[in-house]
PDB file of C-alpha atoms in Angstrom:
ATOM      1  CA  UNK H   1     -11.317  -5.707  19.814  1.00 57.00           C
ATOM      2  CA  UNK H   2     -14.408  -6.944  17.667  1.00 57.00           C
ATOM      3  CA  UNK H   3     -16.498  -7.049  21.023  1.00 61.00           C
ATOM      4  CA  UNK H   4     -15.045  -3.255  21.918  1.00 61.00           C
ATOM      5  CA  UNK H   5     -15.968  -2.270  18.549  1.00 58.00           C
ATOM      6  CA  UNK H   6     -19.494  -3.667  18.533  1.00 54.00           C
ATOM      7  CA  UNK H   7     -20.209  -2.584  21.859  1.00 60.00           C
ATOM      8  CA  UNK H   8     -19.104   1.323  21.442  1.00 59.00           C
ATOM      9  CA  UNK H   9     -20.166   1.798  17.714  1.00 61.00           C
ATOM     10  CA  UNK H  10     -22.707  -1.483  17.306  1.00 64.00           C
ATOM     11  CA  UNK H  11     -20.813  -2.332  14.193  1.00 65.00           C
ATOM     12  CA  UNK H  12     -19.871  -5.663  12.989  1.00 71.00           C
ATOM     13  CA  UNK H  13     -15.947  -6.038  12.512  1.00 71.00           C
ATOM     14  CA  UNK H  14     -13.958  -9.021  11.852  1.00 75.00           C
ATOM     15  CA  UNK H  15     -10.032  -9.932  12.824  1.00 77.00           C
ATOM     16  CA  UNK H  16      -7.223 -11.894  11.706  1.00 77.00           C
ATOM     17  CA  UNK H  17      -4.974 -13.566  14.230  1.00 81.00           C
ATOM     18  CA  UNK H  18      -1.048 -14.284  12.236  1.00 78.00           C
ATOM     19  CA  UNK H  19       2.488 -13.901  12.361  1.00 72.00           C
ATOM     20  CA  UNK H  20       2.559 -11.229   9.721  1.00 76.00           C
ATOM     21  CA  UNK H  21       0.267  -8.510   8.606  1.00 72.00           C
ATOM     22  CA  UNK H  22      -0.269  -9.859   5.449  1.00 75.00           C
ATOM     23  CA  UNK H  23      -1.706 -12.857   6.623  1.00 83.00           C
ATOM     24  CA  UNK H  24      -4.035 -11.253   9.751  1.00 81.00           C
ATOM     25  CA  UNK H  25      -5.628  -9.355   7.070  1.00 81.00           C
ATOM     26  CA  UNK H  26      -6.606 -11.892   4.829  1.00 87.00           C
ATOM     27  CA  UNK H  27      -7.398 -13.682   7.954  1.00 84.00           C
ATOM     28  CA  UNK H  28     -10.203 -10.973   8.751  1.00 82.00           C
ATOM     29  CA  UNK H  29     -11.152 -10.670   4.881  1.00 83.00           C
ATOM     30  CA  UNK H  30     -11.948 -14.611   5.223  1.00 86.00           C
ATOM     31  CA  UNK H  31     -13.541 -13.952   9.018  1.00 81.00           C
ATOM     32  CA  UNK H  32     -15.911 -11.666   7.588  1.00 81.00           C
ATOM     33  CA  UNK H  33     -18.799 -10.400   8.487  1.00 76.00           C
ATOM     34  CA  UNK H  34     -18.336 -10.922  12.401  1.00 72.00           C
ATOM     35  CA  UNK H  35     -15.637 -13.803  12.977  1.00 80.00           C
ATOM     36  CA  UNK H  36     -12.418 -14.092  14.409  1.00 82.00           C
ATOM     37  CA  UNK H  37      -9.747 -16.361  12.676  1.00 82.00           C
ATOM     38  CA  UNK H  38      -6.225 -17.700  14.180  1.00 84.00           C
ATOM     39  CA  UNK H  39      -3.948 -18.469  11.540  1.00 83.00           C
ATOM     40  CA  UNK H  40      -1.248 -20.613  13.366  1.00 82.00           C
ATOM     41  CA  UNK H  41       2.407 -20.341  12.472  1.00 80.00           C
ATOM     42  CA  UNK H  42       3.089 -23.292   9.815  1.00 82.00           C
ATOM     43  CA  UNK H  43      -0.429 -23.223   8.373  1.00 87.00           C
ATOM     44  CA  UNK H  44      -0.380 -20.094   6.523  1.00 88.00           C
ATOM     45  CA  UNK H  45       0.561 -22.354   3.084  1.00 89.00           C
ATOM     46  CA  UNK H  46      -2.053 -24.527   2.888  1.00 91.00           C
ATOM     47  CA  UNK H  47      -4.736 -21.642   3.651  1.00 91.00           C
ATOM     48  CA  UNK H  48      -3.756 -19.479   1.060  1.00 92.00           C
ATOM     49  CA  UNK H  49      -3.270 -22.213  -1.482  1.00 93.00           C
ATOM     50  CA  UNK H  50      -6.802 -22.716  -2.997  1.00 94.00           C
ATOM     51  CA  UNK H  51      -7.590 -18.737  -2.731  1.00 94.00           C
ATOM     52  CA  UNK H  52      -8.317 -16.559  -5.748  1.00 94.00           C
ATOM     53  CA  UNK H  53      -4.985 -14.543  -6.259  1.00 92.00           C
ATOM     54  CA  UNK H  54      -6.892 -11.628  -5.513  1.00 88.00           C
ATOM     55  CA  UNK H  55      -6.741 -12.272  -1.520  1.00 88.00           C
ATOM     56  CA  UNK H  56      -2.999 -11.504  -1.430  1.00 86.00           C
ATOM     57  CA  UNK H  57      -2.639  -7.620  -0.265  1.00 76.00           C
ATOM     58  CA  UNK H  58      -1.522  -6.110  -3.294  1.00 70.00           C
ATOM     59  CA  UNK H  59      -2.887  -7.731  -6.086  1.00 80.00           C
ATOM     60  CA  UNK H  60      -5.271  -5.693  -7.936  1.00 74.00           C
ATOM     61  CA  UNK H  61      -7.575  -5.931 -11.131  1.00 79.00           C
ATOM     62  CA  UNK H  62      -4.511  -5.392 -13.227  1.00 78.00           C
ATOM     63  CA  UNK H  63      -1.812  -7.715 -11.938  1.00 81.00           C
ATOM     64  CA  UNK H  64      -4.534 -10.275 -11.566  1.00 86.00           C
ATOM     65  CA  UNK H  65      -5.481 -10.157 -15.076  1.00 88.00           C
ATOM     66  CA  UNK H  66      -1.710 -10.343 -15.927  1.00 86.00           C
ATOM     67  CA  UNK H  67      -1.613 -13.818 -13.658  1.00 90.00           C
ATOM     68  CA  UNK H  68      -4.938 -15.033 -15.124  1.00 91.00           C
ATOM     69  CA  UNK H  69      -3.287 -14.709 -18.830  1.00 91.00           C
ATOM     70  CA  UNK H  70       0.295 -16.821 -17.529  1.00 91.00           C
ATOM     71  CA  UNK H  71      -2.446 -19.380 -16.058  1.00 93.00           C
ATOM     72  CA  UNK H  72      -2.176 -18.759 -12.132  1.00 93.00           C
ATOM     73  CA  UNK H  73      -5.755 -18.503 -10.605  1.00 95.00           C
ATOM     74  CA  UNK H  74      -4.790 -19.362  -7.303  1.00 95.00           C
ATOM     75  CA  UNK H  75      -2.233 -18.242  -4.618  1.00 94.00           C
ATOM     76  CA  UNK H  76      -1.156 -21.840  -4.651  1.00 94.00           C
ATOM     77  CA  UNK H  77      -0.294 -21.510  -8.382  1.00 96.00           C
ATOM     78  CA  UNK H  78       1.183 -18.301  -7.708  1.00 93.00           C
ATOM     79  CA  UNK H  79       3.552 -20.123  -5.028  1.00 93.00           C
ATOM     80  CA  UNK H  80       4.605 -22.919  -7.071  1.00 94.00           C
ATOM     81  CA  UNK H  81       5.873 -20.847  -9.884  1.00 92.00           C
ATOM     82  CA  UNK H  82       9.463 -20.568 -10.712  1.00 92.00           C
ATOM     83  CA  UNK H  83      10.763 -17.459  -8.978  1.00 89.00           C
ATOM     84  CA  UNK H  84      12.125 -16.475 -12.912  1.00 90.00           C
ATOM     85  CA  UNK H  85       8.967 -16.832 -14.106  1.00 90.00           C
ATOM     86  CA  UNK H  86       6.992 -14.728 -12.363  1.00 87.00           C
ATOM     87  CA  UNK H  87       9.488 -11.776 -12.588  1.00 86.00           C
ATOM     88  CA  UNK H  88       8.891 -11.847 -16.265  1.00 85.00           C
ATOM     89  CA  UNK H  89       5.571 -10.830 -14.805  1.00 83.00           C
ATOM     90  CA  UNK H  90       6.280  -8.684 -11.828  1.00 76.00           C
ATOM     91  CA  UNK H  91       9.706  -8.041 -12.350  1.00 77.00           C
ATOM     92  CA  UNK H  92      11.443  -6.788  -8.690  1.00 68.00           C
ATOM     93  CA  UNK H  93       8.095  -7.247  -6.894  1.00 73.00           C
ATOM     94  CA  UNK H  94       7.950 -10.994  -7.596  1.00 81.00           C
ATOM     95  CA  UNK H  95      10.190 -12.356  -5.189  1.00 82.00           C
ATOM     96  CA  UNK H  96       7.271 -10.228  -2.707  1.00 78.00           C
ATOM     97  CA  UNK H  97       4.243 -11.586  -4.432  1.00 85.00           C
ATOM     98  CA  UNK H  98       6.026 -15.302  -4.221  1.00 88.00           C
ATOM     99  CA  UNK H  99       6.367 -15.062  -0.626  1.00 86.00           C
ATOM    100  CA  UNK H 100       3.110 -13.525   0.040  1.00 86.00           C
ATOM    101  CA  UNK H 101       1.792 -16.654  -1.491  1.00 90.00           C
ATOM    102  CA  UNK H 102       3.191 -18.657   0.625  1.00 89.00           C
ATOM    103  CA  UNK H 103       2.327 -17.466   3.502  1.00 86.00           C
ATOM    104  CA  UNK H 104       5.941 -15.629   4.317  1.00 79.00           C
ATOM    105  CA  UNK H 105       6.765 -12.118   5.606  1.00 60.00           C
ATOM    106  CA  UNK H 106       8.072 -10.271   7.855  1.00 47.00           C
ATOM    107  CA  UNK H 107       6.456 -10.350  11.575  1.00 43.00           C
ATOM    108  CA  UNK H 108       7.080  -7.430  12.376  1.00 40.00           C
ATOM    109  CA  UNK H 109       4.900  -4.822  10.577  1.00 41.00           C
ATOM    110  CA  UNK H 110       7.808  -3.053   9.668  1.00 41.00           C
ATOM    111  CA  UNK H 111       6.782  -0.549   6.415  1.00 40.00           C
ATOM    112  CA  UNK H 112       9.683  -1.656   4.526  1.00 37.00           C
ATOM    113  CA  UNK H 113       7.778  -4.207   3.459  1.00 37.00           C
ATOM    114  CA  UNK H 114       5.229  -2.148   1.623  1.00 36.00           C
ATOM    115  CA  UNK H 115       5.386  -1.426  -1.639  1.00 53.00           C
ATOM    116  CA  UNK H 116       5.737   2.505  -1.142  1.00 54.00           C
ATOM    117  CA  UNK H 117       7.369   4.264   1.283  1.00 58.00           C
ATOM    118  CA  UNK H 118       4.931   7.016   3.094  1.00 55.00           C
ATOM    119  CA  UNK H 119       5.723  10.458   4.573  1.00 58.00           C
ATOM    120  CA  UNK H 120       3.187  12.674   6.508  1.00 58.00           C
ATOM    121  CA  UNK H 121       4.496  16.112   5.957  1.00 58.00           C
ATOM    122  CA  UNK H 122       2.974  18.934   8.617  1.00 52.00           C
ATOM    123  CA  UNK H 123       3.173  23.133   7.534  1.00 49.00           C
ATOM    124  CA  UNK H 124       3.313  25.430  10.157  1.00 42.00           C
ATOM    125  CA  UNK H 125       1.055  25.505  12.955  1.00 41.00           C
ATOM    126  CA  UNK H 126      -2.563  24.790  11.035  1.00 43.00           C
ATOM    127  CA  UNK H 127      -1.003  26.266   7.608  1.00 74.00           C
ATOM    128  CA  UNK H 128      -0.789  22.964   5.819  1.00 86.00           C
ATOM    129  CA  UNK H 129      -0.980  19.352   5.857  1.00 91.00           C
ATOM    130  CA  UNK H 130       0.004  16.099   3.185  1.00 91.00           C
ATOM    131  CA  UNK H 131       1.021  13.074   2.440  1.00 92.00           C
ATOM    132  CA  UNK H 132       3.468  11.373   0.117  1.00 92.00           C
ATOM    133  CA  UNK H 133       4.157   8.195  -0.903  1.00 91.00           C
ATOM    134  CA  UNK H 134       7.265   7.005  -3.023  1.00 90.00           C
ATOM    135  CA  UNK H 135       6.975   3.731  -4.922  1.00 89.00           C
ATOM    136  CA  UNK H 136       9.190   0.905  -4.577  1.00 84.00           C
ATOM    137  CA  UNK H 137       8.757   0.128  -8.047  1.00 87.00           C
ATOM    138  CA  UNK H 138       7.666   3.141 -10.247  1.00 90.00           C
ATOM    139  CA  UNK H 139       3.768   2.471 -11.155  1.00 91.00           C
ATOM    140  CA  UNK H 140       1.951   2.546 -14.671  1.00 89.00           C
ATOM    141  CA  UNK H 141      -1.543   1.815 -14.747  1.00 86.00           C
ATOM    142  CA  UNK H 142      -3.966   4.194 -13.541  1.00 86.00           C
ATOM    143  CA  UNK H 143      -6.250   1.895 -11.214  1.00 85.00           C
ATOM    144  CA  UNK H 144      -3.853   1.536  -8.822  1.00 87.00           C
ATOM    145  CA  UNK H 145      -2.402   5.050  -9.029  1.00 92.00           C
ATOM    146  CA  UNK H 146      -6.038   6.423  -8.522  1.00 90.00           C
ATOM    147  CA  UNK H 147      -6.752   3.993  -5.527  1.00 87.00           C
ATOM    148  CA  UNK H 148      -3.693   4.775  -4.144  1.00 91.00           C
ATOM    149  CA  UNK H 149      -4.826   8.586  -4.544  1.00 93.00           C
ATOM    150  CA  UNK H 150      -8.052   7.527  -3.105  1.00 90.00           C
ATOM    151  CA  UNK H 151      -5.930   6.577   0.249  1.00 88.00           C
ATOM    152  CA  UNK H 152      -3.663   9.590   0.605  1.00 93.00           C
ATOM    153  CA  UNK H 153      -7.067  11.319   0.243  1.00 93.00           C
ATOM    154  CA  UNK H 154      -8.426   9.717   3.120  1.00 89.00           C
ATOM    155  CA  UNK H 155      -5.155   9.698   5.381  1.00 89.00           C
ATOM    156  CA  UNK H 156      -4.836  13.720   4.885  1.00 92.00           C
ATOM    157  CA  UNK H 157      -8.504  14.627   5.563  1.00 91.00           C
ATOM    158  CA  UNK H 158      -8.341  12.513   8.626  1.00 87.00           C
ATOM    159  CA  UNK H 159      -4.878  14.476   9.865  1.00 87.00           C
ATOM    160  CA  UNK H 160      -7.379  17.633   9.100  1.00 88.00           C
ATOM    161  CA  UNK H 161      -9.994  16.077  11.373  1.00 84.00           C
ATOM    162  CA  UNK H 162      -8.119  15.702  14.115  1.00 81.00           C
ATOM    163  CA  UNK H 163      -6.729  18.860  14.713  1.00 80.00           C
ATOM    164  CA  UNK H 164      -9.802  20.316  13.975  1.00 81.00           C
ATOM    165  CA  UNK H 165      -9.355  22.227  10.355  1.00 84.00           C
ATOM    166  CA  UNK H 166     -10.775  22.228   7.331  1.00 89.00           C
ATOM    167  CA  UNK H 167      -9.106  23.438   3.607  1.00 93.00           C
ATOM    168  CA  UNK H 168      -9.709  25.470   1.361  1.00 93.00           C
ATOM    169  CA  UNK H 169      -6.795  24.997  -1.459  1.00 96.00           C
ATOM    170  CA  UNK H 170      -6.033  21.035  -2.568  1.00 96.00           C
ATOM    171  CA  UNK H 171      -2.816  20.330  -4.120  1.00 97.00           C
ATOM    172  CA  UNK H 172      -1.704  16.811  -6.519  1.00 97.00           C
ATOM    173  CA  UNK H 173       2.181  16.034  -6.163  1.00 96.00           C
ATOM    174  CA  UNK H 174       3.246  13.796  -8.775  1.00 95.00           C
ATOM    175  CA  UNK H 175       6.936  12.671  -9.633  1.00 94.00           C
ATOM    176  CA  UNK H 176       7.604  10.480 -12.793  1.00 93.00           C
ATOM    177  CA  UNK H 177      10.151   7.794 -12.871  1.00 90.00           C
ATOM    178  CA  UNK H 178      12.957  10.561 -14.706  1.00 90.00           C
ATOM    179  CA  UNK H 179      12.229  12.361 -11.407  1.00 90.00           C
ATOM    180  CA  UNK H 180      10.149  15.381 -13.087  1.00 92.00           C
ATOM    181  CA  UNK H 181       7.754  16.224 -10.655  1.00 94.00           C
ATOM    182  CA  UNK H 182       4.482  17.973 -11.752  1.00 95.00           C
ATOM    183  CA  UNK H 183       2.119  19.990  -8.952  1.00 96.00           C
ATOM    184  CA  UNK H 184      -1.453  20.995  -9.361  1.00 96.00           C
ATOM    185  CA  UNK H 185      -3.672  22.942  -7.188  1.00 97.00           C
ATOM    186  CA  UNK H 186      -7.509  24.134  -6.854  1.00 96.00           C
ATOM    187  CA  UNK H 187      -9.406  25.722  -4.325  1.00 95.00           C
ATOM    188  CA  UNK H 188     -12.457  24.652  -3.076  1.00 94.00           C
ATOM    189  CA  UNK H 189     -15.304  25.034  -0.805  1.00 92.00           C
ATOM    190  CA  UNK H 190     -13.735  24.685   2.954  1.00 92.00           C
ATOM    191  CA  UNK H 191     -13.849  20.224   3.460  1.00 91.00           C
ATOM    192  CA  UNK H 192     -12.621  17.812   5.083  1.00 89.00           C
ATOM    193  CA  UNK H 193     -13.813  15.267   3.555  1.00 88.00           C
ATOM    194  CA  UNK H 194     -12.214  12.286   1.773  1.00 86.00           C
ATOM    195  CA  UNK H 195     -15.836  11.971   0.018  1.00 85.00           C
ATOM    196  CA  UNK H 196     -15.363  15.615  -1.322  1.00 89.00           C
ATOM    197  CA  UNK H 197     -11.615  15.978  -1.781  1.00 93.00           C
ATOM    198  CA  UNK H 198     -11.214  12.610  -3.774  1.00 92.00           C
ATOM    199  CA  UNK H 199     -13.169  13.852  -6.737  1.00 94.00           C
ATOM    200  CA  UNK H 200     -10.968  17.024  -7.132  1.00 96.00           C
ATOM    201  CA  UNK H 201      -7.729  15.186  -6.523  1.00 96.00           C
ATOM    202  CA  UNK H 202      -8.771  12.306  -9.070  1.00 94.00           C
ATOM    203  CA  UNK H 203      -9.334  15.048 -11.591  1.00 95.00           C
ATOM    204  CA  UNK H 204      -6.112  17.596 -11.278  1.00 96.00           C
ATOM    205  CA  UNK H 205      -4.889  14.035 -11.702  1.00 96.00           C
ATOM    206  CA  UNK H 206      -6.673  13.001 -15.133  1.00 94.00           C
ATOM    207  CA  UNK H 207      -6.081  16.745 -16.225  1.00 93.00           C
ATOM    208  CA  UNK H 208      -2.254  16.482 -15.294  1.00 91.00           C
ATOM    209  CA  UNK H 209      -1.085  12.957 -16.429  1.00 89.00           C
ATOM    210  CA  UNK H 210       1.180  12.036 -19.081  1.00 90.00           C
ATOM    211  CA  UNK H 211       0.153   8.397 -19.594  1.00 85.00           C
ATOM    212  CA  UNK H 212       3.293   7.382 -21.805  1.00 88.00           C
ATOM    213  CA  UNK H 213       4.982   7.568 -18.588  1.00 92.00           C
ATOM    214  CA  UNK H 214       5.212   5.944 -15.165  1.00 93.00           C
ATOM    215  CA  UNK H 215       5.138   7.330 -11.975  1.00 94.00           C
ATOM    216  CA  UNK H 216       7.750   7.135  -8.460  1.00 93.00           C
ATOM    217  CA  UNK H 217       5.804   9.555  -6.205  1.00 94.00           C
ATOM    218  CA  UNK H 218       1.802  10.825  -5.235  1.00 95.00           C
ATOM    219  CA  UNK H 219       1.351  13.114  -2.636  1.00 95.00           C
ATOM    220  CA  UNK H 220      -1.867  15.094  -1.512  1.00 96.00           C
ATOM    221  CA  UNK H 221      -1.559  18.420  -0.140  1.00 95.00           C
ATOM    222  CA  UNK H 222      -4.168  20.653   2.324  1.00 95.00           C
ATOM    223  CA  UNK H 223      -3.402  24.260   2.827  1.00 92.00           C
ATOM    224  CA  UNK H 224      -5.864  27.839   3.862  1.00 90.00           C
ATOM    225  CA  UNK H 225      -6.669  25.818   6.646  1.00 88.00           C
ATOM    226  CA  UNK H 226      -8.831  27.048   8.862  1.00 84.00           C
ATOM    227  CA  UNK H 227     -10.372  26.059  12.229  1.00 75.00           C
ATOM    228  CA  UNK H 228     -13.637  24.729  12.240  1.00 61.00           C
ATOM    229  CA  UNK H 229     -16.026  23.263  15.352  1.00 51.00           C
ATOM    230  CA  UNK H 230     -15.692  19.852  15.163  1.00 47.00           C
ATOM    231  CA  UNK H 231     -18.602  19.011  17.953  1.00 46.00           C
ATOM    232  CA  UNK H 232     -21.089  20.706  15.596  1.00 45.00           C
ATOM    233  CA  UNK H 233     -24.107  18.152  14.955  1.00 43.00           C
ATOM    234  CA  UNK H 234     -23.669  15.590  12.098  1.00 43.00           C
ATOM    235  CA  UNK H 235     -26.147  16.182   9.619  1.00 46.00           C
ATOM    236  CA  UNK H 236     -25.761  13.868   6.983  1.00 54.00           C
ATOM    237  CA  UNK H 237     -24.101  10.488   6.189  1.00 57.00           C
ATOM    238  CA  UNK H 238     -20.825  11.238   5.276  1.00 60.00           C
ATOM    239  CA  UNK H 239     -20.272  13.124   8.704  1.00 64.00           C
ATOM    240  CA  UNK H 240     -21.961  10.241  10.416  1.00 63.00           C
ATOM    241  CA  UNK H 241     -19.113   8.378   8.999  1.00 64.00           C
ATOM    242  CA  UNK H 242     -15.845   9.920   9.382  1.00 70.00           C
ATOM    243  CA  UNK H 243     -17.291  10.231  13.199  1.00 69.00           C
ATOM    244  CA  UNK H 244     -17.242   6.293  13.497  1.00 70.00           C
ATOM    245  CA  UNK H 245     -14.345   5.898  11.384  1.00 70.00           C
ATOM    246  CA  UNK H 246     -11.983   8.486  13.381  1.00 66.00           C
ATOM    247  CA  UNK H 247     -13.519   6.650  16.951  1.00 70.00           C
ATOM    248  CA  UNK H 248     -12.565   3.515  15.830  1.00 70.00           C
ATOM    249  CA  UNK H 249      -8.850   4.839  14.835  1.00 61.00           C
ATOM    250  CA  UNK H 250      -8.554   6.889  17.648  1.00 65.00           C
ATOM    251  CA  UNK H 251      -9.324   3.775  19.616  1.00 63.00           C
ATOM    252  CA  UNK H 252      -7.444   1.083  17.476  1.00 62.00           C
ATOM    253  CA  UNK H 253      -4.918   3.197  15.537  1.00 61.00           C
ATOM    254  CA  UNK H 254      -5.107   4.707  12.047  1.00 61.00           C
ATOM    255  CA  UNK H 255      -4.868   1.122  10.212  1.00 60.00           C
ATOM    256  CA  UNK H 256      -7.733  -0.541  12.174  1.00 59.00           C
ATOM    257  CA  UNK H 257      -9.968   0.386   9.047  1.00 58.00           C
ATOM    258  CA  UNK H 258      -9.552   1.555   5.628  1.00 59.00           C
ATOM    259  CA  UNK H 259     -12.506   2.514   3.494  1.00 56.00           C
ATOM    260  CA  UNK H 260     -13.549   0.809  -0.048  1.00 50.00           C
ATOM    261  CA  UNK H 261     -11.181   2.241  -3.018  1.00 49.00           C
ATOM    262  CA  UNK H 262      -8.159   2.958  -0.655  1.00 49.00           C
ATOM    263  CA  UNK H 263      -7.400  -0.453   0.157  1.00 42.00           C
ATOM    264  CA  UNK H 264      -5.511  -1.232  -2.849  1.00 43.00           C
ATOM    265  CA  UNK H 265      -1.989  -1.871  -3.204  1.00 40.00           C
TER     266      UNK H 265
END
């Protein structure tokens, strides 16, 4: 795939070989910028064990921080923790994080074993388009909820892309853990665009949050679509890339490449 990839796009890519998808994509992260590493069944332990707990899928700035203050630095730490410690940290999610440190998880890239749950939601014909994602365990701190914005962002504009429209009206969904759910909308100049829509969403978002409270749902929402001529010329960077972005996907499938800011879990 990393020969296919350089050969149709001449871009370096990297790929993780595993019995999970956890581990084949920390495989890649460590086979970057052009490698390809096998991570054979039984060794996943000892690889992950001297590894900044940052490399496990999931772990951002703020549970790392939370780690670094308890003492665990590495994912070997991390996996030699009592299982009631570390839910005095994580709470439901730690049995997860423990057996993401050890190199453990399911095989078969089934989604139940993400921590949200997402739905792609269609209108009719080109009317609308968004996406929705319910947490498995209601989420507080803002870094994560904006990164995870930052995804749905990208995952509705390319839905837009492909079926050739462009929006004019943007709509935040969000749902706090009482199950109040809150909706925002703005209209815009016709996009997209992750590059353009992320901005608005990220600020109905900062305008609409009550930060006393945590939330169980996001969603992102397209609608006044309209058709728009997707073979026109690319004329500047950010059309250059969604053009090798959506080849690669349409090649390799949607998950074959996330961008910077929506990789966080």
């Amino acid at each position: 795939m990393t020969a296919a990839i350089h050969d149709e796009l001449g871009l370096p890519s990297s790929a993780g070989i595993a019995t999970s998808r956890s581990m084949a994509k920390i495989g890649s992260g460590l086979a970057k910028p052009a490698g390809v590493l096998l991570v054979t069944d039984g060794s996943e332990a000892a690889l992950l064990a001297p590894l900044p707990v940052r490399k496990l899928p999931g772990i951002g700035p703020v549970a790392e921080k939370k780690l670094e203050r308890a003492g665990l630095t590495t994912l070997g730490q991390v996996a030699a923790m009592p299982l009631s410690d570390l839910r005095r940290i994580f709470g439901a999610w730690a049995e997860h994080v423990k057996e993401g440190a050890r190199g453990l998880g399911s095989s078969d890239l089934s989604r139940d074993r993400l921590a949200f749950r997402e739905h792609d939601v269609e209108g009719d014909s080109v009317g609308s388009i968004s996406n929705e994602r319910t947490f498995r365990a209601d989420v507080g701190d803002s870094a994560t909820i904006e990164s995870q914005l930052c995804s749905l962002c990208e995952r509705v504009c390319w839905r837009a892309r492909r079926r050739g429209v462009k929006a004019r009206t943007v709509t935040l969904k969000l749902r706090y853990s009482n199950f109040q759910t809150l909706t925002r909308s703005r209209t815009i100049a016709p996009t997209c665009s992750e590059m353009e829509l992320y901005p608005v969403i990220k600020d109905l978002y900062l305008g609409a949050r009550d930060r006393r409270r945590r939330v169980r749902l996001l969603g992102v929402g397209l609608s006044q679509l309209g058709l728009f001529d997707s073979q026109l010329p690319l004329f500047d960077d950010d059309r250059r890339r969604d053009a090798t972005v959506d080849a690669i996907r349409d090649r390799f499938g949607y998950d074959a490449v996330r961008l910077a800011g929506g990789t966080g879990g």
